[in-house]
Structures are given as C-alpha cells and as structure tokens.
PDB file of C-alpha atoms in Angstrom:
ATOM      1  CA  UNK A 211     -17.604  15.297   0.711  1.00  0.00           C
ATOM      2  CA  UNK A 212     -17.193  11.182   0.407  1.00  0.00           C
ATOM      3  CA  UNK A 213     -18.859   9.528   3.430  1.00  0.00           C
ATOM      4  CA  UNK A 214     -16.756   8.905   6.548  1.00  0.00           C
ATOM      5  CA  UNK A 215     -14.908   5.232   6.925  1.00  0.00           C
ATOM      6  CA  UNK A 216     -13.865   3.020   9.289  1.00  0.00           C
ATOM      7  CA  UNK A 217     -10.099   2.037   9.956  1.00  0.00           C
ATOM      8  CA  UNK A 218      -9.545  -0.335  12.698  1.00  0.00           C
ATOM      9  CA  UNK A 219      -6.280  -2.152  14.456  1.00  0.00           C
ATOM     10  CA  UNK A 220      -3.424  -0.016  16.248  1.00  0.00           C
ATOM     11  CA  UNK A 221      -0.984   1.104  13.283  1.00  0.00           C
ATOM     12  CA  UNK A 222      -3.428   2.244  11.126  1.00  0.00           C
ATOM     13  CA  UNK A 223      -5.928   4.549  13.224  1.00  0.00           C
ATOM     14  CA  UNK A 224      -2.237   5.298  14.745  1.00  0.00           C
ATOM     15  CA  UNK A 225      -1.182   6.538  11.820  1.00  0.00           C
ATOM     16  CA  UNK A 226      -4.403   8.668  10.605  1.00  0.00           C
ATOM     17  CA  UNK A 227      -3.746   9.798  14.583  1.00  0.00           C
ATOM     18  CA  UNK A 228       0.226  10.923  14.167  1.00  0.00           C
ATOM     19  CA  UNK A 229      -0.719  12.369   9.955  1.00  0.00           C
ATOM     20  CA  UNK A 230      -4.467  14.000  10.252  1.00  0.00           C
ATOM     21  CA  UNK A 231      -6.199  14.060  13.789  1.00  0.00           C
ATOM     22  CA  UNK A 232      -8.285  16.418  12.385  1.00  0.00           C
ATOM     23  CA  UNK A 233      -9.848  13.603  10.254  1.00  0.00           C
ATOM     24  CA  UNK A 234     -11.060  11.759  13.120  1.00  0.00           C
ATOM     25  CA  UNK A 235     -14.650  12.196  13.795  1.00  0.00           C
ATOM     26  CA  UNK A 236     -14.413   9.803  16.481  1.00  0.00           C
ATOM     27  CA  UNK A 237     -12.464   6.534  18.384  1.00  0.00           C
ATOM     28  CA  UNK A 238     -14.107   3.684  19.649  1.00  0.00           C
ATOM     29  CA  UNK A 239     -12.232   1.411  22.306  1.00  0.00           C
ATOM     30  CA  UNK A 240     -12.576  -1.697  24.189  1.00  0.00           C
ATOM     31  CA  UNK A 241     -12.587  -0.419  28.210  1.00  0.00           C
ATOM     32  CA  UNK A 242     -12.017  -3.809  29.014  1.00  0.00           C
ATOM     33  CA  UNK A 243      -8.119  -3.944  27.310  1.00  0.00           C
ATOM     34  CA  UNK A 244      -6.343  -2.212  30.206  1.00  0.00           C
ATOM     35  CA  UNK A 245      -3.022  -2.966  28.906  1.00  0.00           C
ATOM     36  CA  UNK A 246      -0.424  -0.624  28.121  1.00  0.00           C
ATOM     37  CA  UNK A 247      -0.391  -0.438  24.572  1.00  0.00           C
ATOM     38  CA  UNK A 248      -3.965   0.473  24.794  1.00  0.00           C
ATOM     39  CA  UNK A 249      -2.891   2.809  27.869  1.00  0.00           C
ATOM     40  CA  UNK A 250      -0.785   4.503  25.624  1.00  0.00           C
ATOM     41  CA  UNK A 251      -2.968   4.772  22.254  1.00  0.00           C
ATOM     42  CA  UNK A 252      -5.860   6.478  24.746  1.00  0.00           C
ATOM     43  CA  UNK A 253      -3.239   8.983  25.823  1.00  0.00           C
ATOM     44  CA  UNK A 254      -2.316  10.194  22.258  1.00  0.00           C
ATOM     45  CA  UNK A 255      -5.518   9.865  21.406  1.00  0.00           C
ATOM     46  CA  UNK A 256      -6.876  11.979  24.545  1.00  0.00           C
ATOM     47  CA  UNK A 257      -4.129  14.506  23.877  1.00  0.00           C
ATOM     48  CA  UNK A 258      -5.031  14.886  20.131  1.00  0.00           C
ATOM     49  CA  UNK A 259      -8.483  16.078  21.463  1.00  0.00           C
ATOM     50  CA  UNK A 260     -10.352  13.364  19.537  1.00  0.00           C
ATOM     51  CA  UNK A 261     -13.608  12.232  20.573  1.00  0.00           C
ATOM     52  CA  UNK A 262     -13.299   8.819  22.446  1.00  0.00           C
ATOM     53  CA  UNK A 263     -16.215   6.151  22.560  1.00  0.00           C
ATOM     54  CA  UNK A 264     -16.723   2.883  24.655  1.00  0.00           C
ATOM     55  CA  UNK A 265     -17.544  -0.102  22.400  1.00  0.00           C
ATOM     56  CA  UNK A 266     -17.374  -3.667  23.396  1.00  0.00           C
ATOM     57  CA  UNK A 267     -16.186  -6.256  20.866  1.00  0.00           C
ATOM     58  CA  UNK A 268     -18.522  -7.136  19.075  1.00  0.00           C
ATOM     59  CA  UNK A 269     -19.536  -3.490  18.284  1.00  0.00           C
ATOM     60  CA  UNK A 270     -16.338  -3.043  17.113  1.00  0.00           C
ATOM     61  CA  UNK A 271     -16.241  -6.233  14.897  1.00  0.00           C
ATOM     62  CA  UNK A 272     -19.244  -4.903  13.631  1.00  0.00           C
ATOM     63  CA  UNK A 273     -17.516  -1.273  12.730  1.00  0.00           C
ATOM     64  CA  UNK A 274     -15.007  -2.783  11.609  1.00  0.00           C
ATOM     65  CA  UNK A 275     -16.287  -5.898   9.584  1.00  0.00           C
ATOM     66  CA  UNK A 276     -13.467  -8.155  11.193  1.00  0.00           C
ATOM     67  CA  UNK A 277     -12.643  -9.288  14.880  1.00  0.00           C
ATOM     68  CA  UNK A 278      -9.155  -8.189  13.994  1.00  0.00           C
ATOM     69  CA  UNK A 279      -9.687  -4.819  15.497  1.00  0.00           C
ATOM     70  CA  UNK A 280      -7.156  -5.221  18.335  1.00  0.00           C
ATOM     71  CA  UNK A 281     -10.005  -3.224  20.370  1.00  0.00           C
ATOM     72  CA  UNK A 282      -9.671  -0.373  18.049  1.00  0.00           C
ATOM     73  CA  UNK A 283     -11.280   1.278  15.384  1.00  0.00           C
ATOM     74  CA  UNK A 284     -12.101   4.745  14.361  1.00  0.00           C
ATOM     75  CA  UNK A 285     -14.550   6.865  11.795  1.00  0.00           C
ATOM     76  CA  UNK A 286     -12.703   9.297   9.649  1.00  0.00           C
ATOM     77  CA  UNK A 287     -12.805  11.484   6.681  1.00  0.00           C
ATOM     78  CA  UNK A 288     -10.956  11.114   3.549  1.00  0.00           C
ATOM     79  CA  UNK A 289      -8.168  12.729   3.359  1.00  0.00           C
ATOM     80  CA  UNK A 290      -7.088  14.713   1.131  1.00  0.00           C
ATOM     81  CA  UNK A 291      -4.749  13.178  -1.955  1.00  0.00           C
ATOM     82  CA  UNK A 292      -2.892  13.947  -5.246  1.00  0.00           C
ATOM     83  CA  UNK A 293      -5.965  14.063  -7.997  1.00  0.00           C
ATOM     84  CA  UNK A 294      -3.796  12.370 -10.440  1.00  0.00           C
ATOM     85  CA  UNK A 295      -0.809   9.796 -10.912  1.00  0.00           C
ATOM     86  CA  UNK A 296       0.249  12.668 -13.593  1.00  0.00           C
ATOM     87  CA  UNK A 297      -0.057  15.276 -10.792  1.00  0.00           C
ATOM     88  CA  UNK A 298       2.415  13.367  -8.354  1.00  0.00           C
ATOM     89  CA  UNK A 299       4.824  12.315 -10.954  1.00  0.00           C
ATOM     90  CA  UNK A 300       4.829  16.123 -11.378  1.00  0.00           C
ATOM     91  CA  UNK A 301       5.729  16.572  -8.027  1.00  0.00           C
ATOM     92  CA  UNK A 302       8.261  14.415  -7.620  1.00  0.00           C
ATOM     93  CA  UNK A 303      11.785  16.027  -7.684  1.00  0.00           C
ATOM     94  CA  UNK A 304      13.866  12.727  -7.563  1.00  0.00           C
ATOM     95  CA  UNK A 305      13.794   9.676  -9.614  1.00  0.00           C
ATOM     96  CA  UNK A 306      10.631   8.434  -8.900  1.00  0.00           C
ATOM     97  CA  UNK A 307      10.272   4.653  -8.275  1.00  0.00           C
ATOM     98  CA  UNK A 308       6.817   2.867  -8.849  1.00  0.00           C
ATOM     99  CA  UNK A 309       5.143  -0.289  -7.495  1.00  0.00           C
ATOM    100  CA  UNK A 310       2.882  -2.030 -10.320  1.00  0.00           C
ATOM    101  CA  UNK A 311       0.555  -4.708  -9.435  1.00  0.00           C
ATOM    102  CA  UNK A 312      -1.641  -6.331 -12.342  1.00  0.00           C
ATOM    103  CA  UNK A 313      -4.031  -8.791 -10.890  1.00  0.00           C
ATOM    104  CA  UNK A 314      -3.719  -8.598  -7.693  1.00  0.00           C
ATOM    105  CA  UNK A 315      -7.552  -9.026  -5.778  1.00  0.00           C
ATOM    106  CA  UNK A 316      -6.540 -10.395  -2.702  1.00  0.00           C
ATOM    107  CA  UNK A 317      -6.585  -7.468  -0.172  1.00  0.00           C
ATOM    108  CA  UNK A 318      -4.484  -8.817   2.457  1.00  0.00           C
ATOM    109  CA  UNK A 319      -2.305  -8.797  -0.173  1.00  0.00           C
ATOM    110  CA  UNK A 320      -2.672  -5.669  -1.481  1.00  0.00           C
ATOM    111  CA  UNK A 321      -2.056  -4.091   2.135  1.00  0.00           C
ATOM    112  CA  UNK A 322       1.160  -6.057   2.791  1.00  0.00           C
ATOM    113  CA  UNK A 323       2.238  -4.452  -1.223  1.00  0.00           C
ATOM    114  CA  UNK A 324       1.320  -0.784   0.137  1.00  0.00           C
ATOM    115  CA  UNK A 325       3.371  -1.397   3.794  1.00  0.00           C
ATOM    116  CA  UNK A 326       6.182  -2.517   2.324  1.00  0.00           C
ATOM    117  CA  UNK A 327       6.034  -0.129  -0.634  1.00  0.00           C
ATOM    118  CA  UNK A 328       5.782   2.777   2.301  1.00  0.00           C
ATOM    119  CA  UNK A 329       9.116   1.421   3.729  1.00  0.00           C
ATOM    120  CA  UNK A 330      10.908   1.345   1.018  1.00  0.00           C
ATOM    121  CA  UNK A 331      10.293   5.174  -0.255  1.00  0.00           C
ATOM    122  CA  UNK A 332       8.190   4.053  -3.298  1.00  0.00           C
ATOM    123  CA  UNK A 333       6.211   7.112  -4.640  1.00  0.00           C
ATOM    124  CA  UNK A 334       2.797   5.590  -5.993  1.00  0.00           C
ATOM    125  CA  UNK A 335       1.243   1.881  -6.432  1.00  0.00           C
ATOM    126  CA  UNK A 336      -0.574   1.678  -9.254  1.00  0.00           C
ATOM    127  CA  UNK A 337      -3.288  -1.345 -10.677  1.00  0.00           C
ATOM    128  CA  UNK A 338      -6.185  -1.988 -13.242  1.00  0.00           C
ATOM    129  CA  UNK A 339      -9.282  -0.698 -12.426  1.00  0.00           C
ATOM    130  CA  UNK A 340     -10.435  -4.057 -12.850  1.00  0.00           C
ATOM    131  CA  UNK A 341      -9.726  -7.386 -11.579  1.00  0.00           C
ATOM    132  CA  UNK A 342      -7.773  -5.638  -8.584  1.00  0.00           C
ATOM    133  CA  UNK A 343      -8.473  -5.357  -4.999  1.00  0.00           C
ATOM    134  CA  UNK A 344      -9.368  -1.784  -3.466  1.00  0.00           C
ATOM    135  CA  UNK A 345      -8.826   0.133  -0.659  1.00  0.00           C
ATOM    136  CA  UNK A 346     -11.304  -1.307   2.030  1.00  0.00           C
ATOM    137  CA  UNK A 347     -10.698  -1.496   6.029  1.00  0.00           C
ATOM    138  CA  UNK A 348      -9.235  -4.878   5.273  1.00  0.00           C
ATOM    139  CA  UNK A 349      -6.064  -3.417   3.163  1.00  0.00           C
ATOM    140  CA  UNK A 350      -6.366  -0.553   5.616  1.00  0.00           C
ATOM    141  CA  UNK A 351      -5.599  -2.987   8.856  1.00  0.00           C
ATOM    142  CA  UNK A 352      -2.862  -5.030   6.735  1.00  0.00           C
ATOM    143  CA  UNK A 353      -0.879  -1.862   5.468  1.00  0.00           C
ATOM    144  CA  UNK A 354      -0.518  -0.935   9.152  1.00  0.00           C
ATOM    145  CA  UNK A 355      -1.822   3.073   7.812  1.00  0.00           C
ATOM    146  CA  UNK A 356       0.790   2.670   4.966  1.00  0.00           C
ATOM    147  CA  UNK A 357      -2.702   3.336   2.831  1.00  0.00           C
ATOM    148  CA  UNK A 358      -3.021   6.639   4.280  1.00  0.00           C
ATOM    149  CA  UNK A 359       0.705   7.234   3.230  1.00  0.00           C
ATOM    150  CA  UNK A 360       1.005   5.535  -0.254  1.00  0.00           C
ATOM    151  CA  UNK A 361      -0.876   6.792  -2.952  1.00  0.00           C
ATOM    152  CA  UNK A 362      -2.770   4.026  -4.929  1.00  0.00           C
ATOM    153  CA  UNK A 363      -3.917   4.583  -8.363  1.00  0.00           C
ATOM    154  CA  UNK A 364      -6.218   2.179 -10.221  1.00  0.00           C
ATOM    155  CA  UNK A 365      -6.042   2.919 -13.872  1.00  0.00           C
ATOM    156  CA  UNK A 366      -8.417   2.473 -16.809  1.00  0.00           C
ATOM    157  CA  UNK A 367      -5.965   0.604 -19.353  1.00  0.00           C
ATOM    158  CA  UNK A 368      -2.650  -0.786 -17.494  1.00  0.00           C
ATOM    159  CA  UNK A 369      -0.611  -1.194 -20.811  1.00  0.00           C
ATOM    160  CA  UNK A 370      -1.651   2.270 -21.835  1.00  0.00           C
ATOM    161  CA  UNK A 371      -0.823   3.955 -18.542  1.00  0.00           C
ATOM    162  CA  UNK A 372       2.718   1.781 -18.823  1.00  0.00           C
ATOM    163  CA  UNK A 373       3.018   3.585 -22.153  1.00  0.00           C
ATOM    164  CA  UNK A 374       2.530   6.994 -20.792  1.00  0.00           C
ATOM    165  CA  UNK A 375       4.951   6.105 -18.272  1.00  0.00           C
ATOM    166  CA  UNK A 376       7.016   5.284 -20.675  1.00  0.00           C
ATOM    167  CA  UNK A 377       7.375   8.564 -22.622  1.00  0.00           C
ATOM    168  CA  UNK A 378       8.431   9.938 -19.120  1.00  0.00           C
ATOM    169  CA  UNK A 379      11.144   8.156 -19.263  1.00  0.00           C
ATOM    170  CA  UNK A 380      10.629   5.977 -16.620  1.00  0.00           C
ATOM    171  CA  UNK A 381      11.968   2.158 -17.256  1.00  0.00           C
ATOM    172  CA  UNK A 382       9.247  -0.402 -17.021  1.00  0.00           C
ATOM    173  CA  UNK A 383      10.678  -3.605 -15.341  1.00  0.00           C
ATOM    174  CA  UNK A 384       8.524  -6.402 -15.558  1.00  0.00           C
ATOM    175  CA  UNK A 385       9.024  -9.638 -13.071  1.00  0.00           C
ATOM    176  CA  UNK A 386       8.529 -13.119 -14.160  1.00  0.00           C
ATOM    177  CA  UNK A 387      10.411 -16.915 -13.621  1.00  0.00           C
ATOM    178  CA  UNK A 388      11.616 -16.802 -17.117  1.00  0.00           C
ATOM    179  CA  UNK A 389      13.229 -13.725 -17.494  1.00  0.00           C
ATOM    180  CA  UNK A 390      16.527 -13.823 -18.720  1.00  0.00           C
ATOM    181  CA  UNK A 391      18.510 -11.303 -16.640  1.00  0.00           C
ATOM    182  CA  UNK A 392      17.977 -11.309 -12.570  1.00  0.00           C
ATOM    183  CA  UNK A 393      16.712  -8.495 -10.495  1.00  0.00           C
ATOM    184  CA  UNK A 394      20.167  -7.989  -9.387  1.00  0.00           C
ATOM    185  CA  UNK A 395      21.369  -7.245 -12.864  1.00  0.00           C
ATOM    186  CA  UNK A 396      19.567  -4.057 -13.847  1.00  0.00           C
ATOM    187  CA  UNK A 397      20.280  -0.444 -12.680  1.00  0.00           C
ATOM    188  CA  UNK A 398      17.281   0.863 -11.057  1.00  0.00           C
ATOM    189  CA  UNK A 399      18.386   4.209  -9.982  1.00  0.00           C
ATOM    190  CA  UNK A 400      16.863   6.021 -12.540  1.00  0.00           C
ATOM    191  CA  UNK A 401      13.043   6.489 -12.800  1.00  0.00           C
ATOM    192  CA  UNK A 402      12.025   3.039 -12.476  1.00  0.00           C
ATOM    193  CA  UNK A 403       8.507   1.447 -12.469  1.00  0.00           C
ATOM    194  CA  UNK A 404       8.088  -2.428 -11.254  1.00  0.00           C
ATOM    195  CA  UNK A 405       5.133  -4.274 -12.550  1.00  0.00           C
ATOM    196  CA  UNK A 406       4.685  -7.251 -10.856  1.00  0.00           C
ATOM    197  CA  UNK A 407       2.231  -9.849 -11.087  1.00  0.00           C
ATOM    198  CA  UNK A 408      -0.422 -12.150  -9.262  1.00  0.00           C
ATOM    199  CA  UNK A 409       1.387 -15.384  -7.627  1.00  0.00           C
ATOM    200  CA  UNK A 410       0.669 -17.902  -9.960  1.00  0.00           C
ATOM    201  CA  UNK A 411      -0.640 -16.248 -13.364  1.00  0.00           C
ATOM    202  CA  UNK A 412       2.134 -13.670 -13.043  1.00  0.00           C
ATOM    203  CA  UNK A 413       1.507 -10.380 -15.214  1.00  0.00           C
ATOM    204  CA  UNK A 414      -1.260 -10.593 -18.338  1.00  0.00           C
ATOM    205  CA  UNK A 415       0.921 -11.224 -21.884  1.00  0.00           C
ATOM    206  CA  UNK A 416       0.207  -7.513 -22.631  1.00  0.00           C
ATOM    207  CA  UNK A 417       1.172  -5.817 -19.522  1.00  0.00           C
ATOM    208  CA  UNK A 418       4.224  -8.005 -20.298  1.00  0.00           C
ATOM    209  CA  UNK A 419       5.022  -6.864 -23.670  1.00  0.00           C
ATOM    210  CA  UNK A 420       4.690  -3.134 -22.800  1.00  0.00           C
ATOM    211  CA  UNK A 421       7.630  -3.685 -20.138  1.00  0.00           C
ATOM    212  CA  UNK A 422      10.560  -2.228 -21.633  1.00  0.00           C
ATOM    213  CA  UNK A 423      12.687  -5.343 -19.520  1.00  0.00           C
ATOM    214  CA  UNK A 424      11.983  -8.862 -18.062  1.00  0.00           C
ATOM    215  CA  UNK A 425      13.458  -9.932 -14.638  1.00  0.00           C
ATOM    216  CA  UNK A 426      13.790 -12.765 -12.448  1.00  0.00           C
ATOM    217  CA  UNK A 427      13.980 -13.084  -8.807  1.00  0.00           C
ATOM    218  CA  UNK A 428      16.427 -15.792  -8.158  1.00  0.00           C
ATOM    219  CA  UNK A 429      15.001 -18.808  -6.614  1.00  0.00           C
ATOM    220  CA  UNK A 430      17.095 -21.355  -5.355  1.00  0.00           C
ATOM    221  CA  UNK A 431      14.833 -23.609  -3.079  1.00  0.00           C
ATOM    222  CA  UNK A 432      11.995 -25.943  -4.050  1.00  0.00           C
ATOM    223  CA  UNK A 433       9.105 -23.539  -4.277  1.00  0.00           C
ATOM    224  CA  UNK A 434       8.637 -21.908  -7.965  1.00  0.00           C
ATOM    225  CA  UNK A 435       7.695 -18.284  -6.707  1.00  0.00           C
ATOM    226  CA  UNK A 436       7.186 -15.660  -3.962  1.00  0.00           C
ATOM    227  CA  UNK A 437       3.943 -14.003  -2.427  1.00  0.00           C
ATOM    228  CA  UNK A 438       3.518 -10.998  -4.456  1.00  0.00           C
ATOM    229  CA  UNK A 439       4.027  -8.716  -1.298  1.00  0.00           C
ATOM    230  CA  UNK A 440       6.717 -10.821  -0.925  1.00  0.00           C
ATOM    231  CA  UNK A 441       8.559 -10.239  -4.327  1.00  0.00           C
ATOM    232  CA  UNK A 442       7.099  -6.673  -3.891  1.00  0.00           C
ATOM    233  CA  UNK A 443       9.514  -6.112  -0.989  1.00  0.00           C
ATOM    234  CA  UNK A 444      12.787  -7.973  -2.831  1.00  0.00           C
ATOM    235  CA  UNK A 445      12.419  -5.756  -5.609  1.00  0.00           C
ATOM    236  CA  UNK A 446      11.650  -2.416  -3.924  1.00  0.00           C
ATOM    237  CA  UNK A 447      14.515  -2.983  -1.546  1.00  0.00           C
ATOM    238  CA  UNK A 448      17.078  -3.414  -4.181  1.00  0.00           C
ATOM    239  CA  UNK A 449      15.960  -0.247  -5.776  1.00  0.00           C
ATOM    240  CA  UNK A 450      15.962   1.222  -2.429  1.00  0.00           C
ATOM    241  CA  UNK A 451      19.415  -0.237  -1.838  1.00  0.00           C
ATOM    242  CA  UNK A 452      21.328   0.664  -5.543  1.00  0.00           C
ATOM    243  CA  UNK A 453      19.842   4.301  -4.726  1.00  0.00           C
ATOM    244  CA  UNK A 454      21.071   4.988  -1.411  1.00  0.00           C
TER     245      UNK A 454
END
C-alpha cells in the first residue's frame, strides 16, 4: 500500500469526496470560514461519514505545502488506476483521443493540461519520465480533482511509446508555429494522439519526427504562441468538437 497524500482546495478533495469517499482517511477544515461554500462542503462531507478535523491555517498550509488551501485539505489513499497505458487503450471502445506533453515541468501547468484534458473527454495524458512535472498536491489543486479522473502516464522513451502508438493506429499530431497545415485542417475523429510541447522550446526534434503530422494553431495577434494548457485546450476542443 503507497503512503497516504494530501489534496487540498475545494474541487479537488470535492472530487476524491463525489468519486472515492472511501479513500478519505480524514478532512481537515478551517472552523473559522463560516461561509456557505464551506457550509456546504462540511455537509457532504459529514454525510459521506468521513472523519472531520479542526485545523487552523497555518496547519493546513503546512499539510498542504501552499496557503492555497481555501481552508481545505484532506489525507487519502491512492486510488486505484489502470496498471498500464496498454491496459486502457485496451479498454477503450471508441476512438480514443490522447493528450501528449513533452517537456512540460511546470506543475501549475501540468494541472491546468489534466483539467482541461478531463473536460474535453480525453482518455490518457501521457509525458517522459524525465524532464516532466509529476503528480504532486500542487497539480492536484490546479486540475481542480481532474488528476483523480485523468490517467497520467510518464513513459520511459516518448518517441518509442509514439511508435507503439503508432502501430495502433492511432495518428500522432504534433503542434508547432511552422507547421504547414492548421489545426483546423486535419480530421481528428479517428484515434488521435496530440503531442504538444513546452511554450517556448516546443516538442524535442525527435518527438517531432516520430509525429506522423505537423500542425499549427493559428495566431493572428502579436504574441508568437499559447500557454501549453492553453493550446492543450484549442486542440482537445476541436477534436472534441469534429467528434460530436
């Protein structure tokens, strides 16, 4: 059994509340925030049967390593997840559609990539084992508990695990300013999987030539490129949208 962790801020202990209560060992709250958000949190909470704890604030910056705990934070158990980005792509019964981030360390970052990837029905996020940010309480507070909903794989060799992708047939888009064809130019209803890059660098030259396509998001203002989250949500939306 992994060793309990702390989430902190409303949506995500909310959402480890609404998917697996019985993951919470145990809430702590700020008595002093009478308001009615917290009002209503403590009632879900109370009628979940979860343990409930008095902290002041800066126990709960403490627990939560950040005084952006909204008065909120909570220990709880892993829960349990697919072993294996082979095992859900196993599972999946539709075309699946795939978030990839290469380089991406920052994890407020990361946690706006794995909201937004939530909303828009993506199946898995995927990134390097190395230079890339992990799950921590930080992500955990910016995804809003789209962590505990998105499964996030980091992978040993990006370019290989685009190449097994691949030979699933699923179509490895790449994103990048010079890209010939726009976003809004390719079909991605099929099995699709979106690599994008860190704001700046963009994706490493061989994560780039393993893409089976380069495109652009159109950019028609002064600034040269979006926040990765950002782009993240442009392109997952337009799959989203071509697929509904």
């Amino acid at each position: 059994m992994s060793s309990p962790k702390v989430l902190f801020g409303f949506h995500a202990v909310g959402v480890r509340l609404k998917t697996a209560p019985q993951t919470i060992i145990e809430i702590y709250f700020e008595p002093t925030r009478r308001d009615a958000r917290m009002r209503q949190f403590l009632e879900r909470v109370r009628e979940a049967g979860v343990r409930l704890i008095e902290a002041d604030g800066l126990r709960l910056a403490k627990l939560a390593g950040s005084h952006g705990h909204q008065g909120v934070a909570a220990r709880v158990e892993a829960v349990a997840q697919v072993k294996s980005l082979d095992d859900l792509l196993d599972q999946i019964k539709e075309p699946p559609l795939l978030l990839v981030l290469d380089g991406i360390t920052d994890p407020h970052n990361l946690g706006a990539c794995l909201r937004v990837a939530d909303g828009a029905g993506a199946h898995a996020v995927i990134a390097p084992k190395d230079h890339a940010a992990g799950i921590n309480a930080t992500v955990a507070k910016v995804a809003s508990g789209a962590a505990e909903t998105v499964p996030y794989f980091m992978v040993t060799n990006l370019a290989r695990t685009l190449g097994e992708l691949k030979e699933r047939n699923i179509w490895c888009i790449g994103t990048c300013g010079d890209a010939p064809k726009t976003l809004y130019q390719v079909d991605l209803k099929g099995p699709t999987a979106l690599v994008l890059g860190a704001e700046g660098d963009g994706m490493r030259q061989l994560t780039r030539k393993t893409c089976d396509e380069l495109v652009n998001i159109p950019m028609h203002g002064a600034v040269e490129s979006l926040n990765v989250s950002v782009a993240s949500g442009v392109c997952l939306y337009e799959a989203l949208r071509q697929r509904l």
